[in-house]
Amino acid sequence: MKPEQGLFQLDFDDHHAVLGVPVTADAKAVRKRYLAIARLLHPDSLSGATATDAQRASDVLSKLVNPAYEALSQEKSSTEHGIMLKLKGQSLRQVGTAPTVSSTTAQTLLKAPHADAAYRKAISNLAESQFNDLENVTEVIGELSELNLIYLYRSSANDGPSVSSPASAAKPRPNAAPNATAPTVPTPRQNQAAILESYVNRAQEYDQNRDYSRAILELREAVKAYPNNVQCHSYLAALYLKAGQGTMARIHAKRALEIDPNDERAIAVQARVDKASGASTSGSTQTTKSKGGNAKASNPKASDKGGGFFGLFGGKKK
């Protein structure tokens, strides 16, 4: 697929595949690989290339490679990505059947007797020529992503792959006791709780700064990942209410109450939406019964409430 035909419209969230490194790569390996790619795609390395090829290299670097490295080099995002990879492997195993893949390399890995060694070798072979033909770079990334998928599936049988968090790789303790107790491996439920907490924490930060649109975006992502989580729906309902979007607040409050009829925040949001909606309906009825300009004169503030939702929070301060 050519870049001008939609290459950068694709949403590559497999950062390891974009960089051509295994999901087990540590921070040092990720940075080394990134620097090698950056040198390869730098204008100084493409002095003899055509203007089209130079632009294509610039686009691949800025729109694929740089975002992938940024995601894996930041502690918060890399930790979340590692957790998501483990959960992905576990969910694949729970399905009971191997994921469907199209590439020969992934199909071979599915049957390889020694998955770890075969996986690393396959990734290395593809990475060598990954950026040689930038016109077809997405095809190679897709093949790498299939290898990651099969590796996650196969390694999940052994309690998940040993996925590194590049931004915060643990350093060995030279003086650790030989019989020291091994760290406890988080359960899938604990991993899910950690991811949810990160979404909620970021939403709360935006909420405190009254940046409701970004807070809503965080919670919408959480709802996509966990559609049956009452906390996500009720908090999202409250945020929509603060943003003056009563319809969306009602929808998520209703969904939260379907999951847990006793959720206090959802109950409160629904009550305030119903109250505002009732006040708006009453005002509309009164206006209809009035004649001409007398309706506005009898209720001069009616047109300033905007449906009543902003009024719940005192309106904008002047």
PDB file of C-alpha atoms in Angstrom:
ATOM      1  CA  MET A   1       0.000   0.000   0.000  1.00  0.00           C
ATOM      2  CA  LYS A   2       1.381   3.368  -0.999  1.00  0.00           C
ATOM      3  CA  PRO A   3       1.532   6.174   1.577  1.00  0.00           C
ATOM      4  CA  GLU A   4      -0.446   8.522  -0.645  1.00  0.00           C
ATOM      5  CA  GLN A   5      -3.251   5.930  -0.775  1.00  0.00           C
ATOM      6  CA  GLY A   6      -3.889   6.020   2.928  1.00  0.00           C
ATOM      7  CA  LEU A   7      -0.814   4.704   4.726  1.00  0.00           C
ATOM      8  CA  PHE A   8      -1.029   7.187   7.567  1.00  0.00           C
ATOM      9  CA  GLN A   9      -4.755   6.806   8.008  1.00  0.00           C
ATOM     10  CA  LEU A  10      -4.071   3.426   9.591  1.00  0.00           C
ATOM     11  CA  ASP A  11      -3.943   3.332  13.369  1.00  0.00           C
ATOM     12  CA  PHE A  12      -0.872   1.358  14.408  1.00  0.00           C
ATOM     13  CA  ASP A  13      -1.053   0.791  18.139  1.00  0.00           C
ATOM     14  CA  ASP A  14       1.497  -2.050  17.960  1.00  0.00           C
ATOM     15  CA  HIS A  15       4.477   0.150  18.769  1.00  0.00           C
ATOM     16  CA  HIS A  16       6.903  -2.786  18.846  1.00  0.00           C
ATOM     17  CA  ALA A  17       5.908  -3.778  15.308  1.00  0.00           C
ATOM     18  CA  VAL A  18       6.443  -0.234  14.035  1.00  0.00           C
ATOM     19  CA  LEU A  19       9.965  -0.185  15.472  1.00  0.00           C
ATOM     20  CA  GLY A  20      10.702  -3.788  14.530  1.00  0.00           C
ATOM     21  CA  VAL A  21      11.593  -4.960  18.039  1.00  0.00           C
ATOM     22  CA  PRO A  22      10.180  -7.912  20.014  1.00  0.00           C
ATOM     23  CA  VAL A  23       7.656  -7.215  22.755  1.00  0.00           C
ATOM     24  CA  THR A  24      10.285  -8.415  25.235  1.00  0.00           C
ATOM     25  CA  ALA A  25      12.747  -5.665  24.226  1.00  0.00           C
ATOM     26  CA  ASP A  26      14.125  -3.552  27.073  1.00  0.00           C
ATOM     27  CA  ALA A  27      14.726   0.208  27.084  1.00  0.00           C
ATOM     28  CA  LYS A  28      18.259  -0.050  25.732  1.00  0.00           C
ATOM     29  CA  ALA A  29      17.211  -2.223  22.789  1.00  0.00           C
ATOM     30  CA  VAL A  30      14.272   0.022  21.928  1.00  0.00           C
ATOM     31  CA  ARG A  31      16.438   3.158  21.935  1.00  0.00           C
ATOM     32  CA  LYS A  32      19.183   1.499  19.905  1.00  0.00           C
ATOM     33  CA  ARG A  33      16.675   0.399  17.281  1.00  0.00           C
ATOM     34  CA  TYR A  34      15.032   3.820  17.148  1.00  0.00           C
ATOM     35  CA  LEU A  35      18.348   5.603  16.592  1.00  0.00           C
ATOM     36  CA  ALA A  36      19.224   3.172  13.791  1.00  0.00           C
ATOM     37  CA  ILE A  37      15.915   3.849  12.051  1.00  0.00           C
ATOM     38  CA  ALA A  38      16.252   7.612  12.539  1.00  0.00           C
ATOM     39  CA  ARG A  39      19.704   7.558  10.919  1.00  0.00           C
ATOM     40  CA  LEU A  40      18.390   5.467   8.035  1.00  0.00           C
ATOM     41  CA  LEU A  41      15.505   7.840   7.331  1.00  0.00           C
ATOM     42  CA  HIS A  42      17.404  11.082   7.969  1.00  0.00           C
ATOM     43  CA  PRO A  43      17.781  13.420   4.950  1.00  0.00           C
ATOM     44  CA  ASP A  44      21.595  13.182   5.183  1.00  0.00           C
ATOM     45  CA  SER A  45      21.324   9.452   4.517  1.00  0.00           C
ATOM     46  CA  LEU A  46      19.052  10.037   1.525  1.00  0.00           C
ATOM     47  CA  SER A  47      21.160  12.548  -0.394  1.00  0.00           C
ATOM     48  CA  GLY A  48      20.733  10.630  -3.658  1.00  0.00           C
ATOM     49  CA  ALA A  49      17.037   9.909  -3.237  1.00  0.00           C
ATOM     50  CA  THR A  50      14.265  11.494  -5.265  1.00  0.00           C
ATOM     51  CA  ALA A  51      12.095  14.188  -3.716  1.00  0.00           C
ATOM     52  CA  THR A  52       9.219  11.696  -3.469  1.00  0.00           C
ATOM     53  CA  ASP A  53      11.318   9.111  -1.626  1.00  0.00           C
ATOM     54  CA  ALA A  54      12.753  11.765   0.701  1.00  0.00           C
ATOM     55  CA  GLN A  55       9.257  12.974   1.573  1.00  0.00           C
ATOM     56  CA  ARG A  56       8.078   9.416   2.103  1.00  0.00           C
ATOM     57  CA  ALA A  57      10.970   8.772   4.493  1.00  0.00           C
ATOM     58  CA  SER A  58      10.161  11.951   6.392  1.00  0.00           C
ATOM     59  CA  ASP A  59       6.510  10.932   6.704  1.00  0.00           C
ATOM     60  CA  VAL A  60       7.336   7.430   7.928  1.00  0.00           C
ATOM     61  CA  LEU A  61       9.689   8.832  10.546  1.00  0.00           C
ATOM     62  CA  SER A  62       7.387  11.576  11.812  1.00  0.00           C
ATOM     63  CA  LYS A  63       4.041   9.802  11.575  1.00  0.00           C
ATOM     64  CA  LEU A  64       4.932   6.219  12.486  1.00  0.00           C
ATOM     65  CA  VAL A  65       8.363   5.797  14.028  1.00  0.00           C
ATOM     66  CA  ASN A  66       8.535   8.861  16.292  1.00  0.00           C
ATOM     67  CA  PRO A  67       5.078   8.321  17.861  1.00  0.00           C
ATOM     68  CA  ALA A  68       5.866   4.648  18.488  1.00  0.00           C
ATOM     69  CA  TYR A  69       9.153   5.472  20.192  1.00  0.00           C
ATOM     70  CA  GLU A  70       7.544   8.231  22.231  1.00  0.00           C
ATOM     71  CA  ALA A  71       4.903   5.799  23.489  1.00  0.00           C
ATOM     72  CA  LEU A  72       7.496   3.212  24.522  1.00  0.00           C
ATOM     73  CA  SER A  73       9.927   5.704  26.054  1.00  0.00           C
ATOM     74  CA  GLN A  74       7.462   7.357  28.439  1.00  0.00           C
ATOM     75  CA  GLU A  75       6.996   5.499  31.696  1.00  0.00           C
ATOM     76  CA  LYS A  76       3.211   5.812  32.008  1.00  0.00           C
ATOM     77  CA  SER A  77       2.354   4.871  28.440  1.00  0.00           C
ATOM     78  CA  SER A  78       4.934   2.070  28.208  1.00  0.00           C
ATOM     79  CA  THR A  79       3.721   0.503  31.458  1.00  0.00           C
ATOM     80  CA  GLU A  80       0.124   0.594  30.268  1.00  0.00           C
ATOM     81  CA  HIS A  81       1.160  -0.841  26.905  1.00  0.00           C
ATOM     82  CA  GLY A  82       2.967  -3.723  28.602  1.00  0.00           C
ATOM     83  CA  ILE A  83      -0.085  -4.516  30.718  1.00  0.00           C
ATOM     84  CA  MET A  84      -2.323  -4.414  27.666  1.00  0.00           C
ATOM     85  CA  LEU A  85      -0.041  -6.857  25.851  1.00  0.00           C
ATOM     86  CA  LYS A  86      -0.259  -9.319  28.726  1.00  0.00           C
ATOM     87  CA  LEU A  87      -4.032  -9.006  28.868  1.00  0.00           C
ATOM     88  CA  LYS A  88      -4.188  -9.486  25.106  1.00  0.00           C
ATOM     89  CA  GLY A  89      -2.248 -12.729  25.372  1.00  0.00           C
ATOM     90  CA  GLN A  90      -4.468 -13.991  28.157  1.00  0.00           C
ATOM     91  CA  SER A  91      -7.646 -13.141  26.259  1.00  0.00           C
ATOM     92  CA  LEU A  92      -6.332 -14.947  23.178  1.00  0.00           C
ATOM     93  CA  ARG A  93      -5.684 -18.044  25.235  1.00  0.00           C
ATOM     94  CA  GLN A  94      -9.152 -17.923  26.793  1.00  0.00           C
ATOM     95  CA  VAL A  95     -10.759 -18.019  23.349  1.00  0.00           C
ATOM     96  CA  GLY A  96      -9.388 -21.544  22.979  1.00  0.00           C
ATOM     97  CA  THR A  97      -8.404 -21.330  19.296  1.00  0.00           C
ATOM     98  CA  ALA A  98      -5.307 -19.839  17.707  1.00  0.00           C
ATOM     99  CA  PRO A  99      -5.722 -16.377  16.125  1.00  0.00           C
ATOM    100  CA  THR A 100      -6.063 -16.310  12.342  1.00  0.00           C
ATOM    101  CA  VAL A 101      -2.967 -14.924  10.606  1.00  0.00           C
ATOM    102  CA  SER A 102      -2.112 -14.535   6.927  1.00  0.00           C
ATOM    103  CA  SER A 103       1.679 -14.268   6.836  1.00  0.00           C
ATOM    104  CA  THR A 104       3.829 -17.364   6.373  1.00  0.00           C
ATOM    105  CA  THR A 105       6.204 -16.280   9.136  1.00  0.00           C
ATOM    106  CA  ALA A 106       3.388 -16.057  11.691  1.00  0.00           C
ATOM    107  CA  GLN A 107       1.945 -19.401  10.610  1.00  0.00           C
ATOM    108  CA  THR A 108       5.386 -20.957  11.006  1.00  0.00           C
ATOM    109  CA  LEU A 109       5.792 -19.430  14.472  1.00  0.00           C
ATOM    110  CA  LEU A 110       2.441 -20.903  15.487  1.00  0.00           C
ATOM    111  CA  LYS A 111       3.857 -24.412  14.988  1.00  0.00           C
ATOM    112  CA  ALA A 112       7.514 -23.807  15.939  1.00  0.00           C
ATOM    113  CA  PRO A 113       8.744 -26.134  18.738  1.00  0.00           C
ATOM    114  CA  HIS A 114      10.722 -23.381  20.478  1.00  0.00           C
ATOM    115  CA  ALA A 115       8.550 -20.283  20.296  1.00  0.00           C
ATOM    116  CA  ASP A 116      10.897 -17.810  22.013  1.00  0.00           C
ATOM    117  CA  ALA A 117      13.908 -18.497  19.790  1.00  0.00           C
ATOM    118  CA  ALA A 118      11.805 -18.712  16.615  1.00  0.00           C
ATOM    119  CA  TYR A 119      10.038 -15.456  17.481  1.00  0.00           C
ATOM    120  CA  ARG A 120      13.239 -13.477  18.075  1.00  0.00           C
ATOM    121  CA  LYS A 121      14.792 -14.802  14.877  1.00  0.00           C
ATOM    122  CA  ALA A 122      11.720 -13.978  12.787  1.00  0.00           C
ATOM    123  CA  ILE A 123      11.535 -10.433  14.189  1.00  0.00           C
ATOM    124  CA  SER A 124      15.245  -9.888  13.551  1.00  0.00           C
ATOM    125  CA  ASN A 125      15.010 -11.115   9.948  1.00  0.00           C
ATOM    126  CA  LEU A 126      12.121  -8.817   9.120  1.00  0.00           C
ATOM    127  CA  ALA A 127      13.635  -5.830  10.923  1.00  0.00           C
ATOM    128  CA  GLU A 128      16.777  -5.985   8.745  1.00  0.00           C
ATOM    129  CA  SER A 129      14.855  -4.943   5.650  1.00  0.00           C
ATOM    130  CA  GLN A 130      11.808  -3.306   7.284  1.00  0.00           C
ATOM    131  CA  PHE A 131      12.514   0.196   5.954  1.00  0.00           C
ATOM    132  CA  ASN A 132      14.271  -0.678   2.702  1.00  0.00           C
ATOM    133  CA  ASP A 133      11.064  -0.338   0.699  1.00  0.00           C
ATOM    134  CA  LEU A 134       9.094   2.504   2.260  1.00  0.00           C
ATOM    135  CA  GLU A 135       6.322   2.119  -0.278  1.00  0.00           C
ATOM    136  CA  ASN A 136       5.397  -1.198   1.340  1.00  0.00           C
ATOM    137  CA  VAL A 137       6.449  -0.494   4.914  1.00  0.00           C
ATOM    138  CA  THR A 138       2.933  -1.074   6.266  1.00  0.00           C
ATOM    139  CA  GLU A 139       2.942  -4.620   4.939  1.00  0.00           C
ATOM    140  CA  VAL A 140       6.108  -5.417   6.902  1.00  0.00           C
ATOM    141  CA  ILE A 141       4.690  -3.762  10.021  1.00  0.00           C
ATOM    142  CA  GLY A 142       1.571  -5.884   9.614  1.00  0.00           C
ATOM    143  CA  GLU A 143       3.683  -9.026   9.384  1.00  0.00           C
ATOM    144  CA  LEU A 144       5.625  -8.056  12.478  1.00  0.00           C
ATOM    145  CA  SER A 145       2.361  -7.402  14.289  1.00  0.00           C
ATOM    146  CA  GLU A 146       1.120 -10.896  13.413  1.00  0.00           C
ATOM    147  CA  LEU A 147       4.315 -12.354  14.857  1.00  0.00           C
ATOM    148  CA  ASN A 148       3.679 -10.412  18.067  1.00  0.00           C
ATOM    149  CA  LEU A 149       0.116 -11.722  18.150  1.00  0.00           C
ATOM    150  CA  ILE A 150       1.182 -15.358  17.813  1.00  0.00           C
ATOM    151  CA  TYR A 151       3.942 -14.913  20.374  1.00  0.00           C
ATOM    152  CA  LEU A 152       1.485 -13.440  22.874  1.00  0.00           C
ATOM    153  CA  TYR A 153      -0.898 -16.330  22.223  1.00  0.00           C
ATOM    154  CA  ARG A 154       1.733 -19.023  22.681  1.00  0.00           C
ATOM    155  CA  SER A 155       3.489 -17.471  25.651  1.00  0.00           C
ATOM    156  CA  SER A 156       0.193 -16.846  27.475  1.00  0.00           C
ATOM    157  CA  ALA A 157       0.098 -20.570  28.266  1.00  0.00           C
ATOM    158  CA  ASN A 158       3.008 -19.880  30.626  1.00  0.00           C
ATOM    159  CA  ASP A 159       1.303 -17.007  32.484  1.00  0.00           C
ATOM    160  CA  GLY A 160       2.021 -14.470  29.783  1.00  0.00           C
ATOM    161  CA  PRO A 161       5.141 -13.149  28.058  1.00  0.00           C
ATOM    162  CA  SER A 162       7.903 -11.381  29.903  1.00  0.00           C
ATOM    163  CA  VAL A 163       7.037  -7.977  28.473  1.00  0.00           C
ATOM    164  CA  SER A 164       9.461  -5.240  29.396  1.00  0.00           C
ATOM    165  CA  SER A 165       8.482  -1.692  30.239  1.00  0.00           C
ATOM    166  CA  PRO A 166      11.165   0.199  28.240  1.00  0.00           C
ATOM    167  CA  ALA A 167      10.895   3.463  30.162  1.00  0.00           C
ATOM    168  CA  SER A 168      11.264   1.874  33.559  1.00  0.00           C
ATOM    169  CA  ALA A 169      13.119  -1.405  33.106  1.00  0.00           C
ATOM    170  CA  ALA A 170      14.083  -2.807  36.477  1.00  0.00           C
ATOM    171  CA  LYS A 171      17.778  -2.844  37.308  1.00  0.00           C
ATOM    172  CA  PRO A 172      19.298  -6.006  38.834  1.00  0.00           C
ATOM    173  CA  ARG A 173      20.176  -5.924  42.516  1.00  0.00           C
ATOM    174  CA  PRO A 174      23.797  -7.068  42.880  1.00  0.00           C
ATOM    175  CA  ASN A 175      23.462  -7.740  46.617  1.00  0.00           C
ATOM    176  CA  ALA A 176      20.101  -9.501  46.512  1.00  0.00           C
ATOM    177  CA  ALA A 177      19.870 -12.620  48.632  1.00  0.00           C
ATOM    178  CA  PRO A 178      19.992 -15.835  46.553  1.00  0.00           C
ATOM    179  CA  ASN A 179      16.780 -17.124  48.117  1.00  0.00           C
ATOM    180  CA  ALA A 180      14.913 -13.829  47.991  1.00  0.00           C
ATOM    181  CA  THR A 181      11.192 -14.158  47.422  1.00  0.00           C
ATOM    182  CA  ALA A 182      10.198 -13.578  43.801  1.00  0.00           C
ATOM    183  CA  PRO A 183       7.895 -10.634  43.158  1.00  0.00           C
ATOM    184  CA  THR A 184       4.213 -11.433  42.938  1.00  0.00           C
ATOM    185  CA  VAL A 185       2.847 -11.563  39.398  1.00  0.00           C
ATOM    186  CA  PRO A 186      -0.272  -9.382  39.104  1.00  0.00           C
ATOM    187  CA  THR A 187      -3.469 -11.229  38.266  1.00  0.00           C
ATOM    188  CA  PRO A 188      -5.525 -10.218  35.189  1.00  0.00           C
ATOM    189  CA  ARG A 189      -8.022  -8.489  37.492  1.00  0.00           C
ATOM    190  CA  GLN A 190      -5.225  -6.509  39.147  1.00  0.00           C
ATOM    191  CA  ASN A 191      -3.877  -5.528  35.718  1.00  0.00           C
ATOM    192  CA  GLN A 192      -7.299  -4.335  34.629  1.00  0.00           C
ATOM    193  CA  ALA A 193      -7.672  -2.338  37.831  1.00  0.00           C
ATOM    194  CA  ALA A 194      -4.310  -0.657  37.200  1.00  0.00           C
ATOM    195  CA  ILE A 195      -5.305   0.359  33.665  1.00  0.00           C
ATOM    196  CA  LEU A 196      -8.682   1.653  34.814  1.00  0.00           C
ATOM    197  CA  GLU A 197      -7.033   3.634  37.580  1.00  0.00           C
ATOM    198  CA  SER A 198      -4.712   5.322  35.103  1.00  0.00           C
ATOM    199  CA  TYR A 199      -7.650   6.420  32.941  1.00  0.00           C
ATOM    200  CA  VAL A 200      -9.594   7.704  35.945  1.00  0.00           C
ATOM    201  CA  ASN A 201      -6.579   9.516  37.403  1.00  0.00           C
ATOM    202  CA  ARG A 202      -5.936  11.382  34.166  1.00  0.00           C
ATOM    203  CA  ALA A 203      -9.620  12.249  33.853  1.00  0.00           C
ATOM    204  CA  GLN A 204      -9.599  13.603  37.409  1.00  0.00           C
ATOM    205  CA  GLU A 205      -6.600  15.808  36.627  1.00  0.00           C
ATOM    206  CA  TYR A 206      -8.411  17.335  33.645  1.00  0.00           C
ATOM    207  CA  ASP A 207     -11.617  17.561  35.677  1.00  0.00           C
ATOM    208  CA  GLN A 208      -9.885  19.565  38.390  1.00  0.00           C
ATOM    209  CA  ASN A 209      -8.629  21.992  35.743  1.00  0.00           C
ATOM    210  CA  ARG A 210     -12.143  22.201  34.260  1.00  0.00           C
ATOM    211  CA  ASP A 211     -10.850  20.738  31.021  1.00  0.00           C
ATOM    212  CA  TYR A 212     -13.950  18.610  30.641  1.00  0.00           C
ATOM    213  CA  SER A 213     -13.475  17.745  26.972  1.00  0.00           C
ATOM    214  CA  ARG A 214     -10.151  15.994  27.611  1.00  0.00           C
ATOM    215  CA  ALA A 215     -11.473  14.361  30.762  1.00  0.00           C
ATOM    216  CA  ILE A 216     -14.371  12.995  28.720  1.00  0.00           C
ATOM    217  CA  LEU A 217     -11.965  11.630  26.106  1.00  0.00           C
ATOM    218  CA  GLU A 218     -10.075   9.698  28.794  1.00  0.00           C
ATOM    219  CA  LEU A 219     -13.265   8.149  30.149  1.00  0.00           C
ATOM    220  CA  ARG A 220     -14.570   7.343  26.679  1.00  0.00           C
ATOM    221  CA  GLU A 221     -11.407   5.334  26.044  1.00  0.00           C
ATOM    222  CA  ALA A 222     -11.922   3.556  29.365  1.00  0.00           C
ATOM    223  CA  VAL A 223     -15.531   2.727  28.455  1.00  0.00           C
ATOM    224  CA  LYS A 224     -14.355   1.268  25.136  1.00  0.00           C
ATOM    225  CA  ALA A 225     -11.979  -1.045  26.959  1.00  0.00           C
ATOM    226  CA  TYR A 226     -14.346  -1.834  29.846  1.00  0.00           C
ATOM    227  CA  PRO A 227     -17.943  -1.319  28.649  1.00  0.00           C
ATOM    228  CA  ASN A 228     -19.458  -2.881  31.772  1.00  0.00           C
ATOM    229  CA  ASN A 229     -17.588  -0.862  34.380  1.00  0.00           C
ATOM    230  CA  VAL A 230     -20.027   1.156  36.473  1.00  0.00           C
ATOM    231  CA  GLN A 231     -17.377   3.621  37.676  1.00  0.00           C
ATOM    232  CA  CYS A 232     -16.473   4.612  34.111  1.00  0.00           C
ATOM    233  CA  HIS A 233     -20.081   5.176  33.074  1.00  0.00           C
ATOM    234  CA  SER A 234     -21.113   7.105  36.185  1.00  0.00           C
ATOM    235  CA  TYR A 235     -18.046   9.356  36.149  1.00  0.00           C
ATOM    236  CA  LEU A 236     -18.454   9.931  32.418  1.00  0.00           C
ATOM    237  CA  ALA A 237     -22.093  10.885  33.046  1.00  0.00           C
ATOM    238  CA  ALA A 238     -20.976  13.420  35.657  1.00  0.00           C
ATOM    239  CA  LEU A 239     -18.402  14.893  33.273  1.00  0.00           C
ATOM    240  CA  TYR A 240     -20.941  15.238  30.492  1.00  0.00           C
ATOM    241  CA  LEU A 241     -23.251  16.999  32.928  1.00  0.00           C
ATOM    242  CA  LYS A 242     -20.506  19.456  33.864  1.00  0.00           C
ATOM    243  CA  ALA A 243     -19.865  20.067  30.174  1.00  0.00           C
ATOM    244  CA  GLY A 244     -23.532  20.875  29.642  1.00  0.00           C
ATOM    245  CA  GLN A 245     -24.257  17.775  27.549  1.00  0.00           C
ATOM    246  CA  GLY A 246     -27.394  16.542  29.269  1.00  0.00           C
ATOM    247  CA  THR A 247     -28.344  13.900  26.715  1.00  0.00           C
ATOM    248  CA  MET A 248     -24.987  12.130  26.950  1.00  0.00           C
ATOM    249  CA  ALA A 249     -25.061  12.456  30.740  1.00  0.00           C
ATOM    250  CA  ARG A 250     -28.448  10.732  30.800  1.00  0.00           C
ATOM    251  CA  ILE A 251     -27.244   7.906  28.521  1.00  0.00           C
ATOM    252  CA  HIS A 252     -24.233   7.020  30.674  1.00  0.00           C
ATOM    253  CA  ALA A 253     -26.100   7.473  33.946  1.00  0.00           C
ATOM    254  CA  LYS A 254     -28.729   5.066  32.671  1.00  0.00           C
ATOM    255  CA  ARG A 255     -26.064   2.539  31.643  1.00  0.00           C
ATOM    256  CA  ALA A 256     -24.361   2.807  35.041  1.00  0.00           C
ATOM    257  CA  LEU A 257     -27.671   2.166  36.810  1.00  0.00           C
ATOM    258  CA  GLU A 258     -28.310  -0.850  34.611  1.00  0.00           C
ATOM    259  CA  ILE A 259     -25.039  -2.288  35.880  1.00  0.00           C
ATOM    260  CA  ASP A 260     -25.518  -1.160  39.486  1.00  0.00           C
ATOM    261  CA  PRO A 261     -28.923   0.323  40.429  1.00  0.00           C
ATOM    262  CA  ASN A 262     -27.415   1.631  43.690  1.00  0.00           C
ATOM    263  CA  ASP A 263     -24.568   3.671  42.200  1.00  0.00           C
ATOM    264  CA  GLU A 264     -24.896   6.994  44.045  1.00  0.00           C
ATOM    265  CA  ARG A 265     -23.131   9.154  41.478  1.00  0.00           C
ATOM    266  CA  ALA A 266     -25.280   7.866  38.626  1.00  0.00           C
ATOM    267  CA  ILE A 267     -28.430   8.367  40.696  1.00  0.00           C
ATOM    268  CA  ALA A 268     -27.422  11.957  41.435  1.00  0.00           C
ATOM    269  CA  VAL A 269     -26.604  12.717  37.798  1.00  0.00           C
ATOM    270  CA  GLN A 270     -29.874  11.254  36.577  1.00  0.00           C
ATOM    271  CA  ALA A 271     -31.834  13.258  39.134  1.00  0.00           C
ATOM    272  CA  ARG A 272     -30.180  16.527  38.085  1.00  0.00           C
ATOM    273  CA  VAL A 273     -30.685  15.815  34.390  1.00  0.00           C
ATOM    274  CA  ASP A 274     -34.350  14.970  35.010  1.00  0.00           C
ATOM    275  CA  LYS A 275     -34.796  18.118  37.068  1.00  0.00           C
ATOM    276  CA  ALA A 276     -33.215  20.312  34.410  1.00  0.00           C
ATOM    277  CA  SER A 277     -35.229  18.622  31.680  1.00  0.00           C
ATOM    278  CA  GLY A 278     -38.437  19.095  33.657  1.00  0.00           C
ATOM    279  CA  ALA A 279     -37.720  22.775  34.219  1.00  0.00           C
ATOM    280  CA  SER A 280     -37.036  23.249  30.521  1.00  0.00           C
ATOM    281  CA  THR A 281     -40.273  21.491  29.529  1.00  0.00           C
ATOM    282  CA  SER A 282     -42.277  23.560  32.003  1.00  0.00           C
ATOM    283  CA  GLY A 283     -40.798  26.802  30.702  1.00  0.00           C
ATOM    284  CA  SER A 284     -41.558  25.779  27.125  1.00  0.00           C
ATOM    285  CA  THR A 285     -45.198  25.017  27.971  1.00  0.00           C
ATOM    286  CA  GLN A 286     -45.616  28.378  29.691  1.00  0.00           C
ATOM    287  CA  THR A 287     -44.191  30.188  26.664  1.00  0.00           C
ATOM    288  CA  THR A 288     -46.529  28.356  24.309  1.00  0.00           C
ATOM    289  CA  LYS A 289     -49.587  29.413  26.325  1.00  0.00           C
ATOM    290  CA  SER A 290     -48.484  33.051  26.412  1.00  0.00           C
ATOM    291  CA  LYS A 291     -49.125  35.428  23.523  1.00  0.00           C
ATOM    292  CA  GLY A 292     -46.551  37.352  21.503  1.00  0.00           C
ATOM    293  CA  GLY A 293     -43.919  39.293  23.459  1.00  0.00           C
ATOM    294  CA  ASN A 294     -45.755  38.828  26.758  1.00  0.00           C
ATOM    295  CA  ALA A 295     -44.181  35.361  27.126  1.00  0.00           C
ATOM    296  CA  LYS A 296     -40.683  36.747  27.216  1.00  0.00           C
ATOM    297  CA  ALA A 297     -41.698  39.590  29.456  1.00  0.00           C
ATOM    298  CA  SER A 298     -43.273  37.230  31.980  1.00  0.00           C
ATOM    299  CA  ASN A 299     -40.099  35.163  32.171  1.00  0.00           C
ATOM    300  CA  PRO A 300     -37.188  37.390  31.070  1.00  0.00           C
ATOM    301  CA  LYS A 301     -34.460  34.939  32.192  1.00  0.00           C
ATOM    302  CA  ALA A 302     -35.890  31.869  30.472  1.00  0.00           C
ATOM    303  CA  SER A 303     -33.853  32.339  27.283  1.00  0.00           C
ATOM    304  CA  ASP A 304     -30.573  32.692  29.197  1.00  0.00           C
ATOM    305  CA  LYS A 305     -30.484  29.237  30.770  1.00  0.00           C
ATOM    306  CA  GLY A 306     -29.569  27.272  27.643  1.00  0.00           C
ATOM    307  CA  GLY A 307     -31.776  24.336  28.596  1.00  0.00           C
ATOM    308  CA  GLY A 308     -30.766  24.531  32.244  1.00  0.00           C
ATOM    309  CA  PHE A 309     -27.662  22.309  32.210  1.00  0.00           C
ATOM    310  CA  PHE A 310     -25.073  25.052  32.624  1.00  0.00           C
ATOM    311  CA  GLY A 311     -27.274  26.565  35.315  1.00  0.00           C
ATOM    312  CA  LEU A 312     -26.699  23.498  37.484  1.00  0.00           C
ATOM    313  CA  PHE A 313     -23.120  24.572  37.974  1.00  0.00           C
ATOM    314  CA  GLY A 314     -23.697  28.290  38.430  1.00  0.00           C
ATOM    315  CA  GLY A 315     -23.020  29.220  34.802  1.00  0.00           C
ATOM    316  CA  LYS A 316     -19.927  31.012  33.610  1.00  0.00           C
ATOM    317  CA  LYS A 317     -18.367  33.460  35.990  1.00  0.00           C
ATOM    318  CA  LYS A 318     -18.081  36.983  34.655  1.00  0.00           C
TER     319      LYS A 318
END
